[in-house]
Tab-separated table of C-alpha atoms in Angstrom:
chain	number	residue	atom	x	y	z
A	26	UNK	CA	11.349	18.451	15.495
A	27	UNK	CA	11.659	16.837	11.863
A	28	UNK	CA	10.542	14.042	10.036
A	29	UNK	CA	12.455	12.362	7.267
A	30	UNK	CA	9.913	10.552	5.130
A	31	UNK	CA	10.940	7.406	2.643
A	32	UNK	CA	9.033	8.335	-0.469
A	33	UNK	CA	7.736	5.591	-2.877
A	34	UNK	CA	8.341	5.798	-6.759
A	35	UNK	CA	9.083	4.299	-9.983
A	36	UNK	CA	11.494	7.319	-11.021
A	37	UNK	CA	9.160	8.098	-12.957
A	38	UNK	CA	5.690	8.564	-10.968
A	39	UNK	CA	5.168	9.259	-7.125
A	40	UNK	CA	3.264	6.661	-5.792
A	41	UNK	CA	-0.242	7.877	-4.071
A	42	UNK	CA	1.128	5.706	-1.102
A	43	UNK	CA	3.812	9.173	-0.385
A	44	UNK	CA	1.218	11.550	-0.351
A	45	UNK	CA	-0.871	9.462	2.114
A	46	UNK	CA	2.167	9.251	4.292
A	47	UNK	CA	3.099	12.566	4.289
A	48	UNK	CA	-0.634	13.158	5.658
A	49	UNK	CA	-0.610	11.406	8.382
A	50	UNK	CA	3.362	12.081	8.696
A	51	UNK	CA	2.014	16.206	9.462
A	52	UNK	CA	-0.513	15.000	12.158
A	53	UNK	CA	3.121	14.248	14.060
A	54	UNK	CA	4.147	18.044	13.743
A	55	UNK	CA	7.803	19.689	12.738
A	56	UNK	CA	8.593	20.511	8.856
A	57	UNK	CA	8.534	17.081	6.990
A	58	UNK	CA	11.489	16.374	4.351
A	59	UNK	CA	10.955	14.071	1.863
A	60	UNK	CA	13.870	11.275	0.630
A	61	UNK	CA	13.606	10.705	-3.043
A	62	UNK	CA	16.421	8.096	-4.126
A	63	UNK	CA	16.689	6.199	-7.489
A	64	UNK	CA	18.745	5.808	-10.144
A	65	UNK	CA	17.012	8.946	-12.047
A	66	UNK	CA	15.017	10.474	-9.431
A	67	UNK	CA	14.817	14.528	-10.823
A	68	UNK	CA	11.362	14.709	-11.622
A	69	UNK	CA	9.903	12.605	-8.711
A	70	UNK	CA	11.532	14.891	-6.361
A	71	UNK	CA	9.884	17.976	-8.016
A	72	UNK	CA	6.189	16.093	-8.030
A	73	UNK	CA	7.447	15.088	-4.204
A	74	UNK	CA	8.363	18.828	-3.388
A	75	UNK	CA	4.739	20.302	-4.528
A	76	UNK	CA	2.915	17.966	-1.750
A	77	UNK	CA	1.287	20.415	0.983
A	78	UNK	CA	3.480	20.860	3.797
A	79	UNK	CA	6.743	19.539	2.321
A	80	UNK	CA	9.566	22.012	2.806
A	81	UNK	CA	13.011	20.112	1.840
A	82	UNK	CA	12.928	17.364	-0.781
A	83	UNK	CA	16.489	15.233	-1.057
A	84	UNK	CA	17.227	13.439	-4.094
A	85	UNK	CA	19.770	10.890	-4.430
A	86	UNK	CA	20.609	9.833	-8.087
A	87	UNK	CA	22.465	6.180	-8.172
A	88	UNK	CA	22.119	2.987	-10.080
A	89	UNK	CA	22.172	1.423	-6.239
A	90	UNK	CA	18.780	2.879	-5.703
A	91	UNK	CA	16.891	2.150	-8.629
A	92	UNK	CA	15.377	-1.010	-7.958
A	93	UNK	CA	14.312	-0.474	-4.485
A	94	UNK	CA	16.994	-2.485	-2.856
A	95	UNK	CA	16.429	-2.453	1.275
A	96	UNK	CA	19.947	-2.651	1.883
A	97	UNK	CA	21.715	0.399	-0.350
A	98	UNK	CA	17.982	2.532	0.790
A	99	UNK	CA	18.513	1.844	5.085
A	100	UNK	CA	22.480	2.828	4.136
A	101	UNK	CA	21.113	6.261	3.030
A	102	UNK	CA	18.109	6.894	5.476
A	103	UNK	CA	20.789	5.774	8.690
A	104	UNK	CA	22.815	8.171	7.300
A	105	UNK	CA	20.552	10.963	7.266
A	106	UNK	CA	19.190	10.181	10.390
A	107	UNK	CA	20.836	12.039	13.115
A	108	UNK	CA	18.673	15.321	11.990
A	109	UNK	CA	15.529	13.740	12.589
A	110	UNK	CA	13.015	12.729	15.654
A	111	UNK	CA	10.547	10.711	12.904
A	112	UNK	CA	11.671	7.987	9.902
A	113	UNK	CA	8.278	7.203	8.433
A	114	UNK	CA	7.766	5.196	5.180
A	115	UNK	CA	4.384	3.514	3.328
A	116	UNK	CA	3.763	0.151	4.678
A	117	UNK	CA	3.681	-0.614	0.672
A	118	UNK	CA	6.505	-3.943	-0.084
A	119	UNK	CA	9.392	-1.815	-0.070
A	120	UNK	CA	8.638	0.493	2.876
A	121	UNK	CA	7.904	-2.783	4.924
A	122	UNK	CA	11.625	-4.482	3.558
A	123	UNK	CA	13.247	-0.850	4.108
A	124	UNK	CA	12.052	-0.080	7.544
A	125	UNK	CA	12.783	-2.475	9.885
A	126	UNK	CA	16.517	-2.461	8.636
A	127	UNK	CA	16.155	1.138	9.646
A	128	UNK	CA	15.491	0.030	12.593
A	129	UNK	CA	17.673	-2.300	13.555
A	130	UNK	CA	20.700	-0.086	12.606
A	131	UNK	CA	19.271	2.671	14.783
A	132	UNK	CA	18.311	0.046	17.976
A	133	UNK	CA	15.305	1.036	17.506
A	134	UNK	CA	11.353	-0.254	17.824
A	135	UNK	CA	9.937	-0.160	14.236
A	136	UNK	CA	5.950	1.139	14.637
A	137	UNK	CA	4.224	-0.784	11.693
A	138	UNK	CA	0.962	0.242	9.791
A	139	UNK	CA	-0.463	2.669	11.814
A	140	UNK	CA	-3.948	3.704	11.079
A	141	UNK	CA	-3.811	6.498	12.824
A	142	UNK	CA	-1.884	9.417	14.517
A	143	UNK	CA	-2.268	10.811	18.478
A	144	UNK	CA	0.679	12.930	18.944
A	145	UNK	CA	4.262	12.525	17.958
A	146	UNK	CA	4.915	9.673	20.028
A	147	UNK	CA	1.526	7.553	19.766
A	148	UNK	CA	0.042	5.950	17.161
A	149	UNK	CA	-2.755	3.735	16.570
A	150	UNK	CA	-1.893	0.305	14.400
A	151	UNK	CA	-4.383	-2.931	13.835
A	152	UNK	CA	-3.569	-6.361	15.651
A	153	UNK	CA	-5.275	-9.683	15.311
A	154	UNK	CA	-5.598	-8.862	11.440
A	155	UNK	CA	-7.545	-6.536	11.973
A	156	UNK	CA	-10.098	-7.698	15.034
A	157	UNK	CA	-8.624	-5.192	17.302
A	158	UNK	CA	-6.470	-2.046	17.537
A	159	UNK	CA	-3.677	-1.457	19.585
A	160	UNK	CA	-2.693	2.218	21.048
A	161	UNK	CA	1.268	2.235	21.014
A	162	UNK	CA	3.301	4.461	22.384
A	163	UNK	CA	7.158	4.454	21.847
A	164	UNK	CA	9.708	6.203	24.355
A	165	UNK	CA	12.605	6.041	21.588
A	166	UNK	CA	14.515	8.915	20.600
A	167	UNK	CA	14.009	8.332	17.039
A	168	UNK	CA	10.575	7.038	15.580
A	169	UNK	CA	10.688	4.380	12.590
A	170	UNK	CA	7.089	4.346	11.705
A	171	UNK	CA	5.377	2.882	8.818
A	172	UNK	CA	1.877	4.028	7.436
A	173	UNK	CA	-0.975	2.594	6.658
A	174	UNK	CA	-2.109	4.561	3.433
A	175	UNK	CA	-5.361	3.282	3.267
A	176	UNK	CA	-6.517	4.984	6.885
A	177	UNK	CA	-5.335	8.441	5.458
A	178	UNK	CA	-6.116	10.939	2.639
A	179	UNK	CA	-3.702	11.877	0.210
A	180	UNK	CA	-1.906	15.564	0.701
A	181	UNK	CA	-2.532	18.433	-1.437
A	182	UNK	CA	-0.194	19.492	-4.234
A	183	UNK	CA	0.098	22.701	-3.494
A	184	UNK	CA	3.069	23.537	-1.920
A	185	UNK	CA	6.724	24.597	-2.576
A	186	UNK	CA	9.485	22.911	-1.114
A	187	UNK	CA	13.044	23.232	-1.725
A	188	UNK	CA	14.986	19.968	-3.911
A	189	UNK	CA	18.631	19.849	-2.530
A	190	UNK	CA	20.507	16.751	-4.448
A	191	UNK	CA	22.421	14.616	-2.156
A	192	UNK	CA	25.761	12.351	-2.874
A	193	UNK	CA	25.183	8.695	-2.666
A	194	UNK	CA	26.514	7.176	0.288
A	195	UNK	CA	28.514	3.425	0.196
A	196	UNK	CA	26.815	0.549	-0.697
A	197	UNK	CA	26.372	-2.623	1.480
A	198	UNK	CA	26.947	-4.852	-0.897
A	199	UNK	CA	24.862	-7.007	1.148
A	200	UNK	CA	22.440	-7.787	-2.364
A	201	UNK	CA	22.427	-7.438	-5.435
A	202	UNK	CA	19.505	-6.688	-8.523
A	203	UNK	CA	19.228	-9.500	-11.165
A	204	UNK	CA	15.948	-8.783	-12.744
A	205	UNK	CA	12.492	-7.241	-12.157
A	206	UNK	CA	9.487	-9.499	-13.495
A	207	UNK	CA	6.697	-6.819	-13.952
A	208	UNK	CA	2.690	-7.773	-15.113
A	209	UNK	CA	1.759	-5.093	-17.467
A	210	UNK	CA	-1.601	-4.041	-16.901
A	211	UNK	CA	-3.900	-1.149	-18.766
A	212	UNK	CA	-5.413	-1.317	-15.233
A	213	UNK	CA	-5.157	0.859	-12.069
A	214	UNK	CA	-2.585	-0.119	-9.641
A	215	UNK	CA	-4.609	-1.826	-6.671
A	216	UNK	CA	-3.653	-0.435	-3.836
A	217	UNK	CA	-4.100	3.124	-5.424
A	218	UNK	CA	-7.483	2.103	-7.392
A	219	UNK	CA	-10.992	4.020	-6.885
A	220	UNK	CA	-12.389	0.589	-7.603
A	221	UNK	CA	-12.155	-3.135	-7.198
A	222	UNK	CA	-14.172	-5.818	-8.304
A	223	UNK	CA	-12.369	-9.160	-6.540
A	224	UNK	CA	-13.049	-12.557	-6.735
A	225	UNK	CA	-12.576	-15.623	-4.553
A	226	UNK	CA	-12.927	-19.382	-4.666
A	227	UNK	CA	-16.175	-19.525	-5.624
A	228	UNK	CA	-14.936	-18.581	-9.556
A	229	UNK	CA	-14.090	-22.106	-9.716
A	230	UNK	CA	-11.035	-22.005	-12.080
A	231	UNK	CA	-8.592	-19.375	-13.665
A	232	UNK	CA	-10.606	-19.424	-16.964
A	233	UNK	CA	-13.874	-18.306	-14.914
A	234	UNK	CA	-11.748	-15.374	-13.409
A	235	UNK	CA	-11.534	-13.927	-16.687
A	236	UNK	CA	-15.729	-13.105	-16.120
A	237	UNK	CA	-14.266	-11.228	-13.696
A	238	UNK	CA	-11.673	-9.205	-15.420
A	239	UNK	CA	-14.495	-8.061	-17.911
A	240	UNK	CA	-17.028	-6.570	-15.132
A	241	UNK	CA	-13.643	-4.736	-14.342
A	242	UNK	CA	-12.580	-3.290	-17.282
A	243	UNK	CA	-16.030	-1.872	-17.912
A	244	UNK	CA	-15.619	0.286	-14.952
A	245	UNK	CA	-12.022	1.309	-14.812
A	246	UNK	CA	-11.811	-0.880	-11.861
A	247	UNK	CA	-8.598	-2.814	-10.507
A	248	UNK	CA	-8.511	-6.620	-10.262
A	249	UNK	CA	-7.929	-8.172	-6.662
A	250	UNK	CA	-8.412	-11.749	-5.314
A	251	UNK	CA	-8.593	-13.847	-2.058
A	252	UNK	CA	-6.237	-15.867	-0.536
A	253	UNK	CA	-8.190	-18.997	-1.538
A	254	UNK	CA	-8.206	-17.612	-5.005
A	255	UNK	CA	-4.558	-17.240	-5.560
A	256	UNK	CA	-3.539	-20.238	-3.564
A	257	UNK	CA	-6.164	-22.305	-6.118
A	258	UNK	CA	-4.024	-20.678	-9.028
A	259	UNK	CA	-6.976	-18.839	-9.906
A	260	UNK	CA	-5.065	-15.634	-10.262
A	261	UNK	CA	-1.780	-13.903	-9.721
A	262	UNK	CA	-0.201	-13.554	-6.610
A	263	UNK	CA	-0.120	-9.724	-7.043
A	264	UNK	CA	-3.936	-9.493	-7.299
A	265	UNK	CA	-4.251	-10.981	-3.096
A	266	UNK	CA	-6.125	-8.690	-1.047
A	267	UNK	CA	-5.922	-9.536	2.657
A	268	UNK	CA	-3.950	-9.551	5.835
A	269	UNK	CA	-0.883	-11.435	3.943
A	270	UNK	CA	-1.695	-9.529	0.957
A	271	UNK	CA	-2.441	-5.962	-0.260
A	272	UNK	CA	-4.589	-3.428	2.364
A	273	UNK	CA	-6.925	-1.723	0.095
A	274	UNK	CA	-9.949	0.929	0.863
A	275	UNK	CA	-11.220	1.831	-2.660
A	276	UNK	CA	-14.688	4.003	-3.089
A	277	UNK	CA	-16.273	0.732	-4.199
A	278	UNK	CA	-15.318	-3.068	-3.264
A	279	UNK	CA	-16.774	-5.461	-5.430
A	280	UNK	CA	-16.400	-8.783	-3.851
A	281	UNK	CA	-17.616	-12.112	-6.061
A	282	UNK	CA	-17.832	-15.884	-4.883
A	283	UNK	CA	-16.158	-14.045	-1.655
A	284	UNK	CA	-17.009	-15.843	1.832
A	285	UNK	CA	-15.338	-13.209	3.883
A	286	UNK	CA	-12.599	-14.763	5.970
A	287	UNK	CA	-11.154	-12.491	8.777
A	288	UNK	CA	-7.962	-12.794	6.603
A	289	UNK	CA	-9.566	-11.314	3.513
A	290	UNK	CA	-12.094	-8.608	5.782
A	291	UNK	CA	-8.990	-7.007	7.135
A	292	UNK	CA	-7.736	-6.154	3.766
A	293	UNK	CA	-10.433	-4.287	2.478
A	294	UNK	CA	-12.687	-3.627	5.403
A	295	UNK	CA	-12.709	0.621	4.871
A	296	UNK	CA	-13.922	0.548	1.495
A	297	UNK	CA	-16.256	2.878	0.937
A	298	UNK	CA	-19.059	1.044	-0.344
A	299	UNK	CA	-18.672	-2.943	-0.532
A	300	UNK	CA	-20.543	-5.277	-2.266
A	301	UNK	CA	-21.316	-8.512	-2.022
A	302	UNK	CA	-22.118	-11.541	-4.209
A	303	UNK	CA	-22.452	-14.856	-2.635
A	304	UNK	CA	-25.018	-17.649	-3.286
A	305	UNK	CA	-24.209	-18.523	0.466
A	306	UNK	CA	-26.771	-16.128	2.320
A	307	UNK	CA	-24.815	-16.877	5.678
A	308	UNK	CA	-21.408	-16.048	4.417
A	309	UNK	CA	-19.499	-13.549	6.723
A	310	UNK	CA	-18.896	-11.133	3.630
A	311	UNK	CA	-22.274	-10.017	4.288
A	312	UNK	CA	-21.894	-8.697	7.478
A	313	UNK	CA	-19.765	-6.264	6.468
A	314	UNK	CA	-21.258	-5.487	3.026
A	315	UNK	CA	-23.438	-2.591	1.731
A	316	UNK	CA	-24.934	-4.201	-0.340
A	317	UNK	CA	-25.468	-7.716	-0.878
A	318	UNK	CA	-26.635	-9.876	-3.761
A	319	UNK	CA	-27.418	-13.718	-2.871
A	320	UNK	CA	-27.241	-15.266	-6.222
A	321	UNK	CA	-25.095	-17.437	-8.200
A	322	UNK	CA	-22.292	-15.583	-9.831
A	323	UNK	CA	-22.225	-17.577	-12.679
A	324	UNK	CA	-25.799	-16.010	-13.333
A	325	UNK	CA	-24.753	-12.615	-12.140
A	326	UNK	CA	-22.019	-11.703	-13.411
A	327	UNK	CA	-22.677	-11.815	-16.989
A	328	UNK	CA	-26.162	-9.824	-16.301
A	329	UNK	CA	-24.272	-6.974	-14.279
A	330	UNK	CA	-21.298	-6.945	-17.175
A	331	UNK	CA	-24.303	-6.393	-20.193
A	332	UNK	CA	-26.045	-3.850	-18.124
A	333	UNK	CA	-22.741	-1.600	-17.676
């Protein structure tokens, strides 16, 4: 038994997301080879090939695959598929465009966001954002799973698998790339980020958000923001934590003028440590907080920014 796993880069950097995946990927058992694709993909596939328990890295070089197109990346992963009982991907943007093409091509079931492994056909994934989980267990020859990477710890980098560079196979021509539109940020990536101080509605406006933005920066901490928040235009739509947003589980969760909508709980429900900073005593962030702080933010914040 094999598993071909979809790994998630920049061609530059491997994203944590890959070595989460390839965690839970050897809870499914058989050797686990890694598909590296991108336009200059060389020395991801060498960071990909020192993950523990990686034996056979693939990299594909090809101006088709650096911009994380769905359609040129399910040409390429139906291609190599025969070979393998497992396809397995992050449930990160492009895993979650990627996969179910996979799928379809294959006539397959596509197993999304699992939180957890049972064996190499069952897996465990959250329905009703969050509210319940589902056991699942899929009779198909071939396995398209995608994983939660918030549920599992990254892999080791100490092992020593083999790169083997692979020929591009046709393109689709189903899309094509016009431009990427990227925020710079000095910041740590969210979904990868030790810490996240978030705010909701209760900042009140975009220029209030930037209170928030300080507290962050004085602790190396991401940036992340409700639903409510990003819908009011109080910050990007990049920053949305929550079931139609980004699944996070930082050490600490810092959540300000944050009521705590199921939405927004299943997002970053597994943090480590969550805070909580509501003037509303009843709000439903509390039930699930740490530690909570009924105050105004407004008063708050600036105190906890001069203190750190």
């Amino acid at each position: 038994m094999a598993i071909l796993l979809l790994a998630e880069h920049d061609d530059e950097t491997l994203n944590d997301a890959t070595a989460k995946t390839v965690t839970a990927a050897a809870q499914m058992g058989g050797d686990i080879h890694i598909l590296c694709a991108g336009s200059d993909c060389g020395s991801v596939a060498a960071q990909a090939a020192r993950l523990d328990g990686v034996t056979k890295v693939f990299c594909v070089k090809d101006p088709a695959y650096g911009h994380d197109m769905a359609e040129p990346l399910a040409a390429l992963i139906v291609s190599l598929a025969g070979d393998y009982d497992h396809i397995v991907a992050p449930a990160t943007t492009s895993g979650k465009n990627v996969m179910p093409r996979v799928a379809a091509l294959l006539d397959a079931m596509v197993i999304s966001d699992i939180s957890a492994v049972h064996g190499p056909d069952t897996f465990e994934r959250p329905i009703y954002a969050g509210n319940a989980m589902a056991t699942v267990r899929s009779t198909d020859a071939k396995k398209i799973v995608t994983v939660r990477g918030a549920s599992f710890d990254a892999a080791g980098e100490g092992g020593s698998g083999t790169v083997e560079e692979l020929a591009a196979v046709a393109n689709p021509g189903l899309s094509e790339w016009v431009e990427d539109k990227v925020v710079e940020s000095d910041r740590p990536e969210l979904t990868s980020a030790k810490r996240i101080v978030s705010g909701g509605r209760g900042m009140g406006s975009k220029e209030n958000f930037e209170i928030i933005e300080k507290v962050a920066d004085k602790i190396g901490a991401a940036v992340g923001a409700s639903r409510a928040a990003v819908d009011s235009g109080y910050a990007p739509n990049d920053y949305q934590v929550g079931q139609t947003g980004k699944v996070v589980a930082p050490e600490l969760y810092i959540a300000v003028g944050i009521s705590g909508a199921i939405q927004h709980l299943a997002g970053m429900k597994d943090s480590k440590v969550i805070v909580a900073i509501n003037k509303d005593e009843e709000a439903p962030i509390f039930q699930v907080a740490d530690y909570g702080l009924v105050a105004d933010l407004f008063d708050a914040l600036p105190k906890l920014e001069a203190a750190l």
